[in-house]
JSON list of C-alpha atoms in Angstrom, two decimals:
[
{"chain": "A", "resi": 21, "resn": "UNK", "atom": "CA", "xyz": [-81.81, 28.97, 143.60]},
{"chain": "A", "resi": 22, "resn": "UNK", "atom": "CA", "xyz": [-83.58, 31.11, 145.44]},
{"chain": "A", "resi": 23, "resn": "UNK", "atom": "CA", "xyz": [-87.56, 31.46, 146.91]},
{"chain": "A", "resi": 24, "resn": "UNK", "atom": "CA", "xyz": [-88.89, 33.90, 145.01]},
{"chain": "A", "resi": 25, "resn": "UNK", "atom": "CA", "xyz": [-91.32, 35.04, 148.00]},
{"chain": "A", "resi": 26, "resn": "UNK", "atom": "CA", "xyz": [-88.09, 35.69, 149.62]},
{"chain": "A", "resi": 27, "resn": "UNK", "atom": "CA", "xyz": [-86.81, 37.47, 147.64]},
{"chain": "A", "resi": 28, "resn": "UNK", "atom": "CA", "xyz": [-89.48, 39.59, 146.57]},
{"chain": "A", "resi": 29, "resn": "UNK", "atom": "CA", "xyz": [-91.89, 40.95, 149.79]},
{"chain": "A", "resi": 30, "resn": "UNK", "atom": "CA", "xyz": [-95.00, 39.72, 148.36]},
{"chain": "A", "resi": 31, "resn": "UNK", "atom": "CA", "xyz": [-98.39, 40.42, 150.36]},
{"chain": "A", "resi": 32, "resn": "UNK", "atom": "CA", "xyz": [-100.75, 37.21, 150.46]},
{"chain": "A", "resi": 33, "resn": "UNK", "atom": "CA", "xyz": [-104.40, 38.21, 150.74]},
{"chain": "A", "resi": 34, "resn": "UNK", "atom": "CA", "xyz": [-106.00, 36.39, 153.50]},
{"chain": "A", "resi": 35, "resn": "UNK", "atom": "CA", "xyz": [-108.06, 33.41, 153.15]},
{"chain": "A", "resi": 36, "resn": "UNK", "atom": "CA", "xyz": [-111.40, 34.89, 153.58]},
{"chain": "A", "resi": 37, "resn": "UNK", "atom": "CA", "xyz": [-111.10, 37.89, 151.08]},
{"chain": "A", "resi": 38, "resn": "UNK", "atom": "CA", "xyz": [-112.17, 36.11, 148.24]},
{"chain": "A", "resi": 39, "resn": "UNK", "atom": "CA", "xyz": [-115.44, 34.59, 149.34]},
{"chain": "A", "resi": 40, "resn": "UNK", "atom": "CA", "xyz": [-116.10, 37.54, 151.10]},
{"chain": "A", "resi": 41, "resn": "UNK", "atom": "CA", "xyz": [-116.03, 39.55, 148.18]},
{"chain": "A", "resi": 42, "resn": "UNK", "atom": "CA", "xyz": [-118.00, 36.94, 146.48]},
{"chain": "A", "resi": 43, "resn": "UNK", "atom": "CA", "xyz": [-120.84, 37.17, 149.16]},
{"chain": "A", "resi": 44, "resn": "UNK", "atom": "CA", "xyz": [-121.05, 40.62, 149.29]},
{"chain": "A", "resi": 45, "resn": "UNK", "atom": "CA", "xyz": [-121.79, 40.22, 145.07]},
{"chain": "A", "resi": 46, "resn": "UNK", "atom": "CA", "xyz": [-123.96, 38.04, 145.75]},
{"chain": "A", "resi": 47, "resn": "UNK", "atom": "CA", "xyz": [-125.86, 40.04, 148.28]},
{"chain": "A", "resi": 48, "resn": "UNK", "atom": "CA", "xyz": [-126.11, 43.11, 145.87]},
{"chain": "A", "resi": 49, "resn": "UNK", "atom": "CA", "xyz": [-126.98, 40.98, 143.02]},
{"chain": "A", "resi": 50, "resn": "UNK", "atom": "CA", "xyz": [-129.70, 39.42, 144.78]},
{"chain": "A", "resi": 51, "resn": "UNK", "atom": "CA", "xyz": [-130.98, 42.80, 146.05]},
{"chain": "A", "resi": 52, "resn": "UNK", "atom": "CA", "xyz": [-131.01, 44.15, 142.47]},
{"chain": "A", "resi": 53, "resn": "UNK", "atom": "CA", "xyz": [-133.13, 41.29, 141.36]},
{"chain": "A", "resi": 54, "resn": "UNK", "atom": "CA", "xyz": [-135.82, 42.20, 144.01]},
{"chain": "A", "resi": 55, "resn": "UNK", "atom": "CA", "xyz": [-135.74, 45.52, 143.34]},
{"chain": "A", "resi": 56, "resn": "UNK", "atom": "CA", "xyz": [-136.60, 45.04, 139.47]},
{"chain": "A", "resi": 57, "resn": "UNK", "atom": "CA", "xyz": [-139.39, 42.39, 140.66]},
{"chain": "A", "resi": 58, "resn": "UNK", "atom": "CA", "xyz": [-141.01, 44.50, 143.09]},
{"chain": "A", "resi": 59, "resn": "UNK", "atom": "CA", "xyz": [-141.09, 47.32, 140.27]},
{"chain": "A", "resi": 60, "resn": "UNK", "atom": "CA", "xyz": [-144.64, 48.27, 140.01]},
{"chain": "A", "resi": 61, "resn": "UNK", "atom": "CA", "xyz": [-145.58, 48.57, 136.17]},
{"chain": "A", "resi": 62, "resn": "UNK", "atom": "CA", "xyz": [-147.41, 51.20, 135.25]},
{"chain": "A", "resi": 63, "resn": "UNK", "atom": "CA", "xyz": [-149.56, 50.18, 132.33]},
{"chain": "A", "resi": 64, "resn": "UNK", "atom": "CA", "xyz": [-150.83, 46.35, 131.67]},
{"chain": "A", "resi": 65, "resn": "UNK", "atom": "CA", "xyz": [-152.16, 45.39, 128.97]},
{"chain": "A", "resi": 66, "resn": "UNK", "atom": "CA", "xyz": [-153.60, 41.91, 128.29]},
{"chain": "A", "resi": 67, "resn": "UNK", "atom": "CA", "xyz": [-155.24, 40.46, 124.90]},
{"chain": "A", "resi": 68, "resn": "UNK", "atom": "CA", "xyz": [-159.06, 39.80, 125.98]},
{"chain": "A", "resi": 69, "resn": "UNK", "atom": "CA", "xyz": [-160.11, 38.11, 122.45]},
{"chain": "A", "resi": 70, "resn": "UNK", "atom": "CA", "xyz": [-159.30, 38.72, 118.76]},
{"chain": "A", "resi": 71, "resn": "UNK", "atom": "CA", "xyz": [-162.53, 37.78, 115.94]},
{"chain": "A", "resi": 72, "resn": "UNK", "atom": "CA", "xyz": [-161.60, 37.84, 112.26]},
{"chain": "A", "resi": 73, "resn": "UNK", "atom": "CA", "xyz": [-163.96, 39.43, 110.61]},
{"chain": "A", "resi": 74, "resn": "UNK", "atom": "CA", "xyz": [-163.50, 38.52, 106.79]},
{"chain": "A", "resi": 75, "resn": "UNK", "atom": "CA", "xyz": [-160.01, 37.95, 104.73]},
{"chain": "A", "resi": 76, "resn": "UNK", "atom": "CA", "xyz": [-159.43, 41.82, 105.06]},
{"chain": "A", "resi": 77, "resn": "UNK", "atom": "CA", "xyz": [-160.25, 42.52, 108.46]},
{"chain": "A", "resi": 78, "resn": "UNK", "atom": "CA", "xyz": [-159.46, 41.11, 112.48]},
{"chain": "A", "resi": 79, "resn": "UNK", "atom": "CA", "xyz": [-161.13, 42.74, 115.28]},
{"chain": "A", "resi": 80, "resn": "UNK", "atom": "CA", "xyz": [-158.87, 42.66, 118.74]},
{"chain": "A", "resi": 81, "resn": "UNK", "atom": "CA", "xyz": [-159.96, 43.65, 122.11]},
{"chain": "A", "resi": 82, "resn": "UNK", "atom": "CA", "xyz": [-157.58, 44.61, 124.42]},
{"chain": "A", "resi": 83, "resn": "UNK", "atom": "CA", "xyz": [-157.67, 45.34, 128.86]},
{"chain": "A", "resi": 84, "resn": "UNK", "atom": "CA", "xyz": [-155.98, 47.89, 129.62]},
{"chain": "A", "resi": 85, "resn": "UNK", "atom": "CA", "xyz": [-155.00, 48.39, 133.68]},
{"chain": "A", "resi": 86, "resn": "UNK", "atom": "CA", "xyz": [-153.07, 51.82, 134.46]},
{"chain": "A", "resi": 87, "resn": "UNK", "atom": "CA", "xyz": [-152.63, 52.65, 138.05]},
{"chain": "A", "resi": 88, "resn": "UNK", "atom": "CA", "xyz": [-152.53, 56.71, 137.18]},
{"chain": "A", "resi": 89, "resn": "UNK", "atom": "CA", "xyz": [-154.27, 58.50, 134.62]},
{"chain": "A", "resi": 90, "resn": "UNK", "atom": "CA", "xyz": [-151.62, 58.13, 131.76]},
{"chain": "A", "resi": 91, "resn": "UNK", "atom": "CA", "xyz": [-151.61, 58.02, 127.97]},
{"chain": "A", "resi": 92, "resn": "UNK", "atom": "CA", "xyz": [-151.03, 54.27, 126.59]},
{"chain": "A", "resi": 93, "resn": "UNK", "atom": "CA", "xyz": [-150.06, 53.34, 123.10]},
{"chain": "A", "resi": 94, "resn": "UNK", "atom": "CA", "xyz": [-150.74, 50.09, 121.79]},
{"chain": "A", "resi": 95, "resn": "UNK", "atom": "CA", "xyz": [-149.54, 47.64, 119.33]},
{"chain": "A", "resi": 96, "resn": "UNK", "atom": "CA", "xyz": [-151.37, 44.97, 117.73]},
{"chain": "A", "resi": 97, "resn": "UNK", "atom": "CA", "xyz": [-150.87, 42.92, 114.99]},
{"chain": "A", "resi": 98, "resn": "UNK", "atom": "CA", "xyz": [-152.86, 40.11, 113.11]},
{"chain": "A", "resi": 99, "resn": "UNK", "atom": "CA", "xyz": [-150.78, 36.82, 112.07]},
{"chain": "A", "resi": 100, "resn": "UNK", "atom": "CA", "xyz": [-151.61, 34.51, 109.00]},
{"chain": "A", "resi": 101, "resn": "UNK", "atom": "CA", "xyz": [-151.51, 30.75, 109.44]},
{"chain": "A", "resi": 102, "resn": "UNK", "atom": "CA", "xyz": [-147.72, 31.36, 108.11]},
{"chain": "A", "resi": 103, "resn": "UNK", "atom": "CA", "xyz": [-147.19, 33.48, 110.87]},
{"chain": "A", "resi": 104, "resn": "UNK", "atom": "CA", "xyz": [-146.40, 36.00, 108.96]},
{"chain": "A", "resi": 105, "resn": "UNK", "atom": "CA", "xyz": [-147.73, 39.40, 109.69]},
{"chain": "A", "resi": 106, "resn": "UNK", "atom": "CA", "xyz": [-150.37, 40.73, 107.87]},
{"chain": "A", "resi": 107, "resn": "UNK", "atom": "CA", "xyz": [-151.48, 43.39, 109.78]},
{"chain": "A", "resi": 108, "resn": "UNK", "atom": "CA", "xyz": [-150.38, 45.61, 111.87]},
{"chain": "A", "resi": 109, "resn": "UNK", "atom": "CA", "xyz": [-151.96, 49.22, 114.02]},
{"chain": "A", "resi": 110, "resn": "UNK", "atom": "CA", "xyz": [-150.97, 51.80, 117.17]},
{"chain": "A", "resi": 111, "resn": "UNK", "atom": "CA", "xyz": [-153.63, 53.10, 118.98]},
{"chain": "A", "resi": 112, "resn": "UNK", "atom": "CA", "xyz": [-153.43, 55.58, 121.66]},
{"chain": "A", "resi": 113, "resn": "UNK", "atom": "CA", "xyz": [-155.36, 55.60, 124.65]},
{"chain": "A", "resi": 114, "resn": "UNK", "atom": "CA", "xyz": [-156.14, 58.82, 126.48]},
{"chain": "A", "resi": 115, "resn": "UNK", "atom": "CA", "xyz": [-155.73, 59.30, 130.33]},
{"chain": "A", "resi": 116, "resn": "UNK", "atom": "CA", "xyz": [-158.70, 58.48, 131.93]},
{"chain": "A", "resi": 117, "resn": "UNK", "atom": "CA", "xyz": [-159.44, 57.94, 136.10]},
{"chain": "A", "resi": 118, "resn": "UNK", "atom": "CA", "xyz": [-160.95, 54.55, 135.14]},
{"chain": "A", "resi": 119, "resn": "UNK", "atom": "CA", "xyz": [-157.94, 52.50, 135.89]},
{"chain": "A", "resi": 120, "resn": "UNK", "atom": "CA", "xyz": [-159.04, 49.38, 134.29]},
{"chain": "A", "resi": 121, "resn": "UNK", "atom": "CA", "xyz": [-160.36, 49.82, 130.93]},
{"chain": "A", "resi": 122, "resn": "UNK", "atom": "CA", "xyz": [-161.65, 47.46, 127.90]},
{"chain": "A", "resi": 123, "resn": "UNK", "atom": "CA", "xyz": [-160.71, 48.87, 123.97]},
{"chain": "A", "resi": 124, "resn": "UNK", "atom": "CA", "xyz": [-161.23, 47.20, 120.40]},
{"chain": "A", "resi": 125, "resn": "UNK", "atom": "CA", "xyz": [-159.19, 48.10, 117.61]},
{"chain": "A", "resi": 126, "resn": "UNK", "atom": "CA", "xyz": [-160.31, 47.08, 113.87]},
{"chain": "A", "resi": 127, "resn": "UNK", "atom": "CA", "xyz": [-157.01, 45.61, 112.19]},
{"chain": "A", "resi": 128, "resn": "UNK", "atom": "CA", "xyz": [-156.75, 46.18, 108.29]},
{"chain": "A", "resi": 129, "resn": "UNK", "atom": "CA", "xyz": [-154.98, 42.78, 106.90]},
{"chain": "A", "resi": 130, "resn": "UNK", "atom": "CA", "xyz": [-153.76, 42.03, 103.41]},
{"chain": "A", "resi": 131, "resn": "UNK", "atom": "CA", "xyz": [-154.78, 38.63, 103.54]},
{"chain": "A", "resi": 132, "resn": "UNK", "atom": "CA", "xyz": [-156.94, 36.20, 105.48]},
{"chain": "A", "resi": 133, "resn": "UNK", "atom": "CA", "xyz": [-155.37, 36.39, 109.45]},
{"chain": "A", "resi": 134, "resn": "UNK", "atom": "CA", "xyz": [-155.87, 33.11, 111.67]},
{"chain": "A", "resi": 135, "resn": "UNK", "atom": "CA", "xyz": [-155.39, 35.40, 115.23]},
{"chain": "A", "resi": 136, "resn": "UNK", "atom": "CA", "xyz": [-154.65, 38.86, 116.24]},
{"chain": "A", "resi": 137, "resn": "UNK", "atom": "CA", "xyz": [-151.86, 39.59, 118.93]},
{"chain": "A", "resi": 138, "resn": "UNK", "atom": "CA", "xyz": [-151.22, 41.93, 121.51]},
{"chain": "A", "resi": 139, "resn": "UNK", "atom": "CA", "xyz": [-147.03, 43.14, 120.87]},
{"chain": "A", "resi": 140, "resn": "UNK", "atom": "CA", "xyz": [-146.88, 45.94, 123.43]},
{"chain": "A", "resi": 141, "resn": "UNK", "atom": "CA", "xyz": [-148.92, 48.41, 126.12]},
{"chain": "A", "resi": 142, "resn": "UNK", "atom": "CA", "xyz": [-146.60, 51.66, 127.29]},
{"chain": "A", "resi": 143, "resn": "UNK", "atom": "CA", "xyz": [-147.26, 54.87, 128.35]},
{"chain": "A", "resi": 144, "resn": "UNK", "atom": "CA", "xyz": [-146.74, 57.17, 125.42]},
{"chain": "A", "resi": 145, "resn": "UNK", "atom": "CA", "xyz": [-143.43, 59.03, 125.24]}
]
């Protein structure tokens, strides 16, 4: 029987190619993830307080924070004690140079809502 290494001229990687390669994937993956975390957003949008009104109606008042004057569209949505959702409106918010700025949107519900909820802030398309 014969060594099949012998027979065959097989290359052998040396010893530090693997964890080198590993470190260097690290590296980039690491760098990625700072990138994305340092990513300035450019709209905020934060749920300031929610009243409900009557069984037909929730009142939700939104901060807005936009570094540049952009259009926004918002989504809110009232919940029932069921969570379900019973409830649900997009506003749009013109550009303004105010960067921080306070709305309230009136929510129509088909039954009595226990909160209203803040789903997302964007810049319109």
């Amino acid at each position: 029987m014969t060594d099949l290494s012998s027979r065959y001229a097989t290359r052998g990687r040396p010893r530090w190619f693997w964890p080198t390669i590993a470190a260097i994937g690290i590296a980039l993956g690491v760098a990625f993830a700072a990138w994305v975390g340092f990513q300035k957003d450019p709209v905020t949008g934060r749920l300031w307080g929610y009243d409900v009104v009557d069984a037909n109606q929730v009142t939700v008042t939104l901060d807005i924070v936009r570094p540049d004057p952009l259009d926004v569209q918002c989504t809110v949505y009232a919940q029932a004690a069921d969570h379900s959702i019973v409830g649900e409106k997009t506003v749009d918010v013109p550009a303004s140079r105010r960067e921080k700025i306070r709305i309230t949107v009136d929510i129509e519900t088909q039954r009595k809502a226990v909160t209203g909820v803040l789903r997302t802030c964007a810049p319109k398309d």
